[in-house]
Tab-separated table of C-alpha atoms and ligand atoms in Angstrom:
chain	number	residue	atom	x	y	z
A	2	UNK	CA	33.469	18.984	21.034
A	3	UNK	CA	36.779	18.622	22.803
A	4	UNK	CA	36.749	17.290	26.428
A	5	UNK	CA	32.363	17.094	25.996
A	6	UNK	CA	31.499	13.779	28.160
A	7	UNK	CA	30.713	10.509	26.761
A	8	UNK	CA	27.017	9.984	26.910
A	9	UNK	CA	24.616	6.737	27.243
A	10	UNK	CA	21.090	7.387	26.044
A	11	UNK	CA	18.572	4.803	26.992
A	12	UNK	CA	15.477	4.251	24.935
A	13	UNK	CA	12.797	1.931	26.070
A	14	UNK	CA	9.312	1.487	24.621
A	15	UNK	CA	6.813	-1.539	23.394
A	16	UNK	CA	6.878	-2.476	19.351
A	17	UNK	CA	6.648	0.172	16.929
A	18	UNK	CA	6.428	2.839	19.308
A	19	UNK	CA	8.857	4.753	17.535
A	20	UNK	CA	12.617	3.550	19.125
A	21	UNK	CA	14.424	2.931	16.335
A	22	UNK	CA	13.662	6.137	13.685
A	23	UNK	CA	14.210	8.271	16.779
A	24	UNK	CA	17.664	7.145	18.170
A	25	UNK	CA	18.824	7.095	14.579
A	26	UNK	CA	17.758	10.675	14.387
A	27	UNK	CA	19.573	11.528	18.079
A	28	UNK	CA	22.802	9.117	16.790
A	29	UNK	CA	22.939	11.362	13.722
A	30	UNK	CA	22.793	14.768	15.559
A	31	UNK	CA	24.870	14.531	18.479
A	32	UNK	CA	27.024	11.346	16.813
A	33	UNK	CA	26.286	8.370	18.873
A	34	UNK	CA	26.833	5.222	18.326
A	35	UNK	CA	23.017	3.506	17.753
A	36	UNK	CA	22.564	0.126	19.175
A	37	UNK	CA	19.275	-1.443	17.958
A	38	UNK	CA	18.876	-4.495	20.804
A	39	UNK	CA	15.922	-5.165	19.420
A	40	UNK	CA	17.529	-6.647	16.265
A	41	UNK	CA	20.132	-8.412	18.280
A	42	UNK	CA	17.024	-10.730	19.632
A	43	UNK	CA	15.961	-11.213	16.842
A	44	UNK	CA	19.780	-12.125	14.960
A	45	UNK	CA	19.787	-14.708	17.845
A	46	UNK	CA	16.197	-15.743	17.716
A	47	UNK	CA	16.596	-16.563	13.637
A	48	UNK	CA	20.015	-18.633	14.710
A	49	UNK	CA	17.725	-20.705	17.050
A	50	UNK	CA	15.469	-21.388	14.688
A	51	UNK	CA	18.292	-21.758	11.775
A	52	UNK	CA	19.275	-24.679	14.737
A	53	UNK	CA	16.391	-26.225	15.498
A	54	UNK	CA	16.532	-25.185	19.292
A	55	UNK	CA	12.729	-24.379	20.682
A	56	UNK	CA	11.546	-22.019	23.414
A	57	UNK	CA	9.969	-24.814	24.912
A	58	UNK	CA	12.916	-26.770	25.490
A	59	UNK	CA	15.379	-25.151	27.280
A	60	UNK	CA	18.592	-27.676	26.711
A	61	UNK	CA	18.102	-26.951	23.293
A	62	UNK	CA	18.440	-23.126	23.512
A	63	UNK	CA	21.071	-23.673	26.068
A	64	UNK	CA	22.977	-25.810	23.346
A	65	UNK	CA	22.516	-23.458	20.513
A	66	UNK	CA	24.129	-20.451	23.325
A	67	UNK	CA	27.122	-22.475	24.209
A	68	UNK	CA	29.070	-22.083	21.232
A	69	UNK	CA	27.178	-18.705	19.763
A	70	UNK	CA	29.938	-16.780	18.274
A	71	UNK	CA	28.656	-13.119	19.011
A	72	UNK	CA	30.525	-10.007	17.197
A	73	UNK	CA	30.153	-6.348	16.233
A	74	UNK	CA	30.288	-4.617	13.217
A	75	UNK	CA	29.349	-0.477	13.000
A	76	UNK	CA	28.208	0.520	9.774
A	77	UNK	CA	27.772	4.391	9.559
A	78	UNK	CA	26.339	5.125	12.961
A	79	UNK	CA	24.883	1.726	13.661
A	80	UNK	CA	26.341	-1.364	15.581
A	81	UNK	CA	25.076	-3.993	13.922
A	82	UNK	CA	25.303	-7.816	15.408
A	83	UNK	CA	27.221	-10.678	13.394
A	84	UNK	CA	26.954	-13.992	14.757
A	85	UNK	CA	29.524	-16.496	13.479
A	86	UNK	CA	30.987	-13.469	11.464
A	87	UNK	CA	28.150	-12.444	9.211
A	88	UNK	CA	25.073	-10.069	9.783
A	89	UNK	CA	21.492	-11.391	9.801
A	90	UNK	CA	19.519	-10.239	6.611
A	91	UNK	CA	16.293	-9.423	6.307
A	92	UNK	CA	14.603	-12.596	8.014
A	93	UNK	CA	15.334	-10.970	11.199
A	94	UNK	CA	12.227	-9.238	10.715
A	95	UNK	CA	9.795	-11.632	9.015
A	96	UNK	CA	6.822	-13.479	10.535
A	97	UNK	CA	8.647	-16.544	12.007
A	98	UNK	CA	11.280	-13.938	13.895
A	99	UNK	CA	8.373	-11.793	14.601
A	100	UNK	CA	6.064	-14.821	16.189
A	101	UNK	CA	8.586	-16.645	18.292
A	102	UNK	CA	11.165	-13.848	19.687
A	103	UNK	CA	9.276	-12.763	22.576
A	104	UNK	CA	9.339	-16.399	23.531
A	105	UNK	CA	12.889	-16.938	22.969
A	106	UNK	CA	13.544	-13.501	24.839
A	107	UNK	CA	11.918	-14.802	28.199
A	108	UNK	CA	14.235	-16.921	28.872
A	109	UNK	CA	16.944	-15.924	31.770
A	110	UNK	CA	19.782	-17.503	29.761
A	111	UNK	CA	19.389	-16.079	26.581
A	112	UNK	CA	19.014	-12.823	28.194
A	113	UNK	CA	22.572	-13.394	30.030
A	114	UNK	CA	23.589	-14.349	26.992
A	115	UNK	CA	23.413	-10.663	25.640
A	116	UNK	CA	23.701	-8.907	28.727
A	117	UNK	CA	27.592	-8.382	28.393
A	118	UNK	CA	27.507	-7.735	24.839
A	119	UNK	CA	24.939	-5.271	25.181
A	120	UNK	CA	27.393	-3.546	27.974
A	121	UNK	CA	30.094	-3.675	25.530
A	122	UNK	CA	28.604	-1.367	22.936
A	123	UNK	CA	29.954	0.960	25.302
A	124	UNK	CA	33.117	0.568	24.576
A	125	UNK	CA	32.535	0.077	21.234
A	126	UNK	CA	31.263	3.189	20.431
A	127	UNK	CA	34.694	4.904	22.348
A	128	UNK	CA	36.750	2.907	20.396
A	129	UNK	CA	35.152	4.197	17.393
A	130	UNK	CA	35.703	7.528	18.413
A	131	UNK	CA	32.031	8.394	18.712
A	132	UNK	CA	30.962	11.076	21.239
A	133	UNK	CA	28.445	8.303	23.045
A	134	UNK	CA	25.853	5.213	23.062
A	135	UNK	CA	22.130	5.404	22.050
A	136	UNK	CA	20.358	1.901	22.736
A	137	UNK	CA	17.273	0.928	22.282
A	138	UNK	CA	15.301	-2.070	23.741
A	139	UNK	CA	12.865	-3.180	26.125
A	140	UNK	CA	15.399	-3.339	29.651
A	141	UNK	CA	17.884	-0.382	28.723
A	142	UNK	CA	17.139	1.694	31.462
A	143	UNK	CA	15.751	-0.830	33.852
A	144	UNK	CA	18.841	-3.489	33.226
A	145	UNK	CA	21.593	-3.044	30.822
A	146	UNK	CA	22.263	0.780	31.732
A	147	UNK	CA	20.281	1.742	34.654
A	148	UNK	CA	22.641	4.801	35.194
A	149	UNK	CA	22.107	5.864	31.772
A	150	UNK	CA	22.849	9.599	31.151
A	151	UNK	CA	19.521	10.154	29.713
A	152	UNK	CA	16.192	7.663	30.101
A	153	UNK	CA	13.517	7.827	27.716
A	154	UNK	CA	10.797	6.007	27.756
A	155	UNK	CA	8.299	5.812	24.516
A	156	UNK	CA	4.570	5.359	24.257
A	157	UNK	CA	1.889	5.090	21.374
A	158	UNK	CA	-1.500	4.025	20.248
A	159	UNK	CA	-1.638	-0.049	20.275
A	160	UNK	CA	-3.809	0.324	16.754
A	161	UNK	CA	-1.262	2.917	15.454
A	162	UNK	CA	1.689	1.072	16.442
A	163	UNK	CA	-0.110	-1.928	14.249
A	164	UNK	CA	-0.837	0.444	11.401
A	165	UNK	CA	2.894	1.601	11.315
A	166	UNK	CA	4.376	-1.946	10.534
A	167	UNK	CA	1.469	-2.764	7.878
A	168	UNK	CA	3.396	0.326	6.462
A	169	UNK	CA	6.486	-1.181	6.762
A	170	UNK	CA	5.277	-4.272	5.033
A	171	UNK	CA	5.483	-6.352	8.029
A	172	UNK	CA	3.017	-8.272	9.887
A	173	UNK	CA	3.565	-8.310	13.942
A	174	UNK	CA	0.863	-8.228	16.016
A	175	UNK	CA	2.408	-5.864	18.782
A	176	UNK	CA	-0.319	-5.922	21.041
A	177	UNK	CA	0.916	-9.831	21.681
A	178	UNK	CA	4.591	-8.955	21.791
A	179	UNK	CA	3.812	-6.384	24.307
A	180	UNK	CA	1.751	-8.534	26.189
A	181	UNK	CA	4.507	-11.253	26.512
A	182	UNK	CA	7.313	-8.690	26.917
A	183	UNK	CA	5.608	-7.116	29.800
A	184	UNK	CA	3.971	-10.274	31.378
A	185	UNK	CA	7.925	-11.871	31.271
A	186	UNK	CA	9.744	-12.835	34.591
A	187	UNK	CA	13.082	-11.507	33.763
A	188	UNK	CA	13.703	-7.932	32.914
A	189	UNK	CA	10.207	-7.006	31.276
A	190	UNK	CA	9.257	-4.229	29.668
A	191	UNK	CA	7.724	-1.425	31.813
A	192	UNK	CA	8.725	2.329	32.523
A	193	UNK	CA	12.430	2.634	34.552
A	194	UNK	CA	11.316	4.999	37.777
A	195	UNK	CA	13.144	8.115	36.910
A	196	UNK	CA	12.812	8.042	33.112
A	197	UNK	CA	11.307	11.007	31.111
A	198	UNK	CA	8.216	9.583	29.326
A	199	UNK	CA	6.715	10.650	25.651
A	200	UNK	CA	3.604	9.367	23.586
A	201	UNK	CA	4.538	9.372	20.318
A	202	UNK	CA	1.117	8.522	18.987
A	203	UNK	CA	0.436	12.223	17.217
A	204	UNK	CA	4.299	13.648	16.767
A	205	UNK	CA	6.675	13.268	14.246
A	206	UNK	CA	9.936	11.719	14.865
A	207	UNK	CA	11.362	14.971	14.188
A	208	UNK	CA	9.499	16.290	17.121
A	209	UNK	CA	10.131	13.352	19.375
A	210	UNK	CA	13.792	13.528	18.946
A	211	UNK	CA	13.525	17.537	18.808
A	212	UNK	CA	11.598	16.394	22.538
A	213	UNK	CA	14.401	14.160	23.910
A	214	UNK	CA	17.389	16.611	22.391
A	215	UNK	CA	16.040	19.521	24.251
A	216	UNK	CA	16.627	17.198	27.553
A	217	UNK	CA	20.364	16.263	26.225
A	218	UNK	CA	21.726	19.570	24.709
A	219	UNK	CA	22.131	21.571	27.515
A	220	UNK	CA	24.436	18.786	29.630
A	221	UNK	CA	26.579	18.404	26.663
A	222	UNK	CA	27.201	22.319	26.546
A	223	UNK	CA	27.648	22.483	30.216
A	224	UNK	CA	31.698	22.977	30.905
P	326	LIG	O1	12.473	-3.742	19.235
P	326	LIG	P1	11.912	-4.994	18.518
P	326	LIG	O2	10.419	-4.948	18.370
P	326	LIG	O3	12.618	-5.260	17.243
P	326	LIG	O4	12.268	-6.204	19.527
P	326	LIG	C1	11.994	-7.543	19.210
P	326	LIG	C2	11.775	-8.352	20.487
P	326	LIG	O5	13.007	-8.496	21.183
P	326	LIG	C3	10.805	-7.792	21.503
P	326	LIG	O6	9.472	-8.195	21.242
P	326	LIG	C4	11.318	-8.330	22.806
P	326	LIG	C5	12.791	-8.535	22.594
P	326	LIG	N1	13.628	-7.517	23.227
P	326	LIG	C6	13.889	-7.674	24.559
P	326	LIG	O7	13.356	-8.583	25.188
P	326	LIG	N2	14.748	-6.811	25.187
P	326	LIG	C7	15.308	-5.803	24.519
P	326	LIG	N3	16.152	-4.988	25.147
P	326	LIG	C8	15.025	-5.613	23.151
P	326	LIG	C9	14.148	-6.484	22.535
C-alpha cells in the first residue's frame, strides 16, 4: 500500500501460548517482518553452553558476551539470528536449551546484550522493504518496544500449553519457564498496562490472528 505506515506489533505471552504460529500468520498477511526473540535466547543460550560459560557464574557469561558476533539473516518473512555467521539448528530447541535458558535469560547483561539487536530488527525489516515488525518475546511491549503500534498479550491453559509441545516432540516443562520468567528481576514476563489481552486456550490460530488483525486493519486503511 503506497504511503501505509510502518507498523511494530508486539506479542508477549508465557511458553507455548501460541506467539510464534500467530505472528507468522499476521507477518504473512499484512507482510511483516517476524522476529522470533524467543529463539534468539535460545541461539545465545546454546553458544554459552557450546562455551562452557554457566548461569551461575557470571564472568563466564560475561566472557562468552564480549566477543559474541551477533548478525541477521531474513529468510522468507523471518529474521533469523546468526552468531559468528551461521544460524543455530535445531538444538536451539532441545532439552539442554530448554532447561537452562530461563536461567541464562535472567541475567541483566545478557539481556543488554540483545536489547539493541532486538531494536534493530526495526530497521531491518525497512531495509528489506517490508511494510513493518512483528516480535515476539517475553519484554516486547514492556521493554524493547513499549510504544509498539499494536500490544498483544497471549494467554492459555498451563496443561494445554504442556500438551502442545509433547505435540511438537519437545519436552519443556512451561509451567517452570514461566515461573522463572515471571519471578526474574529484569524485564519479566507479565502483561504491558495498555496491551489488548487474548486466551488462546480454545481458538485456533486462525481465529487468534483473525482476533489481533481485526485490531490492526482498520489503522493501516486509515489515510
Ligand atoms: O519463546 P520461547 O519459549 O522460545 O523463549 C525461550 C526463553 O527465552 C523463555 O523461557 C525466556 C526467554 N525470553 C526472554 O527472556 N525474553 C524474550 N523477549 C523472549 C524469550
Amino acid at each position: 500500500m503506497p504511503g501505509a505506515p510502518f507498523i511494530i506489533v508486539a506479542i508477549d505471552g508465557g511458553a507455548a501460548s501460541g506467539k510464534s504460529s500467530t505472528a507468522r500468520a499476521l507477518s504473512e498477511r499484512f507482510n511483516l517482518l517476524h522476529s522470533d526473540t524467543g529463539s534468539y535466547y535460545r541461539a545465545v543460550t546454546a553458544e554459552m553452553l557450546r562455551r562452557g560459560a554457566s548461569a551461575e557464574d557470571l564472568g563466564s557469561v560475561k566472557s562468552a558476551l564480549a566477543d559474541l558476533r551477533l548478525g541477521t539473516r531474513i529468510e522468507g518473512r523471518s529474521a533469523r539470528i546468526e552468531i559468528a555467521g551461521s544460524a543455530p539448528g535445531d538444538e536451539i530447541r532441545g532439552r539442554e536449551v530448554n532447561d537452562a535458558v530461563s536461567h541464562f535469560a535472567a541475567i541483566p547483561e545478557l539481556r543488554s546484550a540483545l536489547l539493541s539487536y532486538q531494536r534493530g530488527q526495526a530497521d531491518a525489516a525497512r531495509r528489506g522493504g517490508f511494510a513493518g515488525l512483528v516480535m515476539e518475546g517475553r519484554d516486547i511491549g514492556s521493554v524493547i518496544f513499549p510504544g509498539a503500534d499494536f500490544r498483544f498479550y497471549l494467554h492459555a491453559d498451563p496443561a494445554l500449553r504442556e500438551q502442545r509441545r509433547v505435540k511438537q516432540g519437545q519436552v519443556d516443562k512451561v509451567a517452570e519457564r514461566d515461573r522463572l520468567d515471571s519471578s526474574r528481576k529484569t524485564a519479566p514476563l507479565s502483561q504491558p498496562a495498555g496491551s489488548i489481552s487474548i486466551d488462546t486456550t480454545s481458538m485456533t490460530i486462525a481465529e487468534v490472528a483473525d482476533r489481533m488483525a481485526s485490531v490492526i486493519a482498520p489503522s493501516l486503511a486509515r489515510p
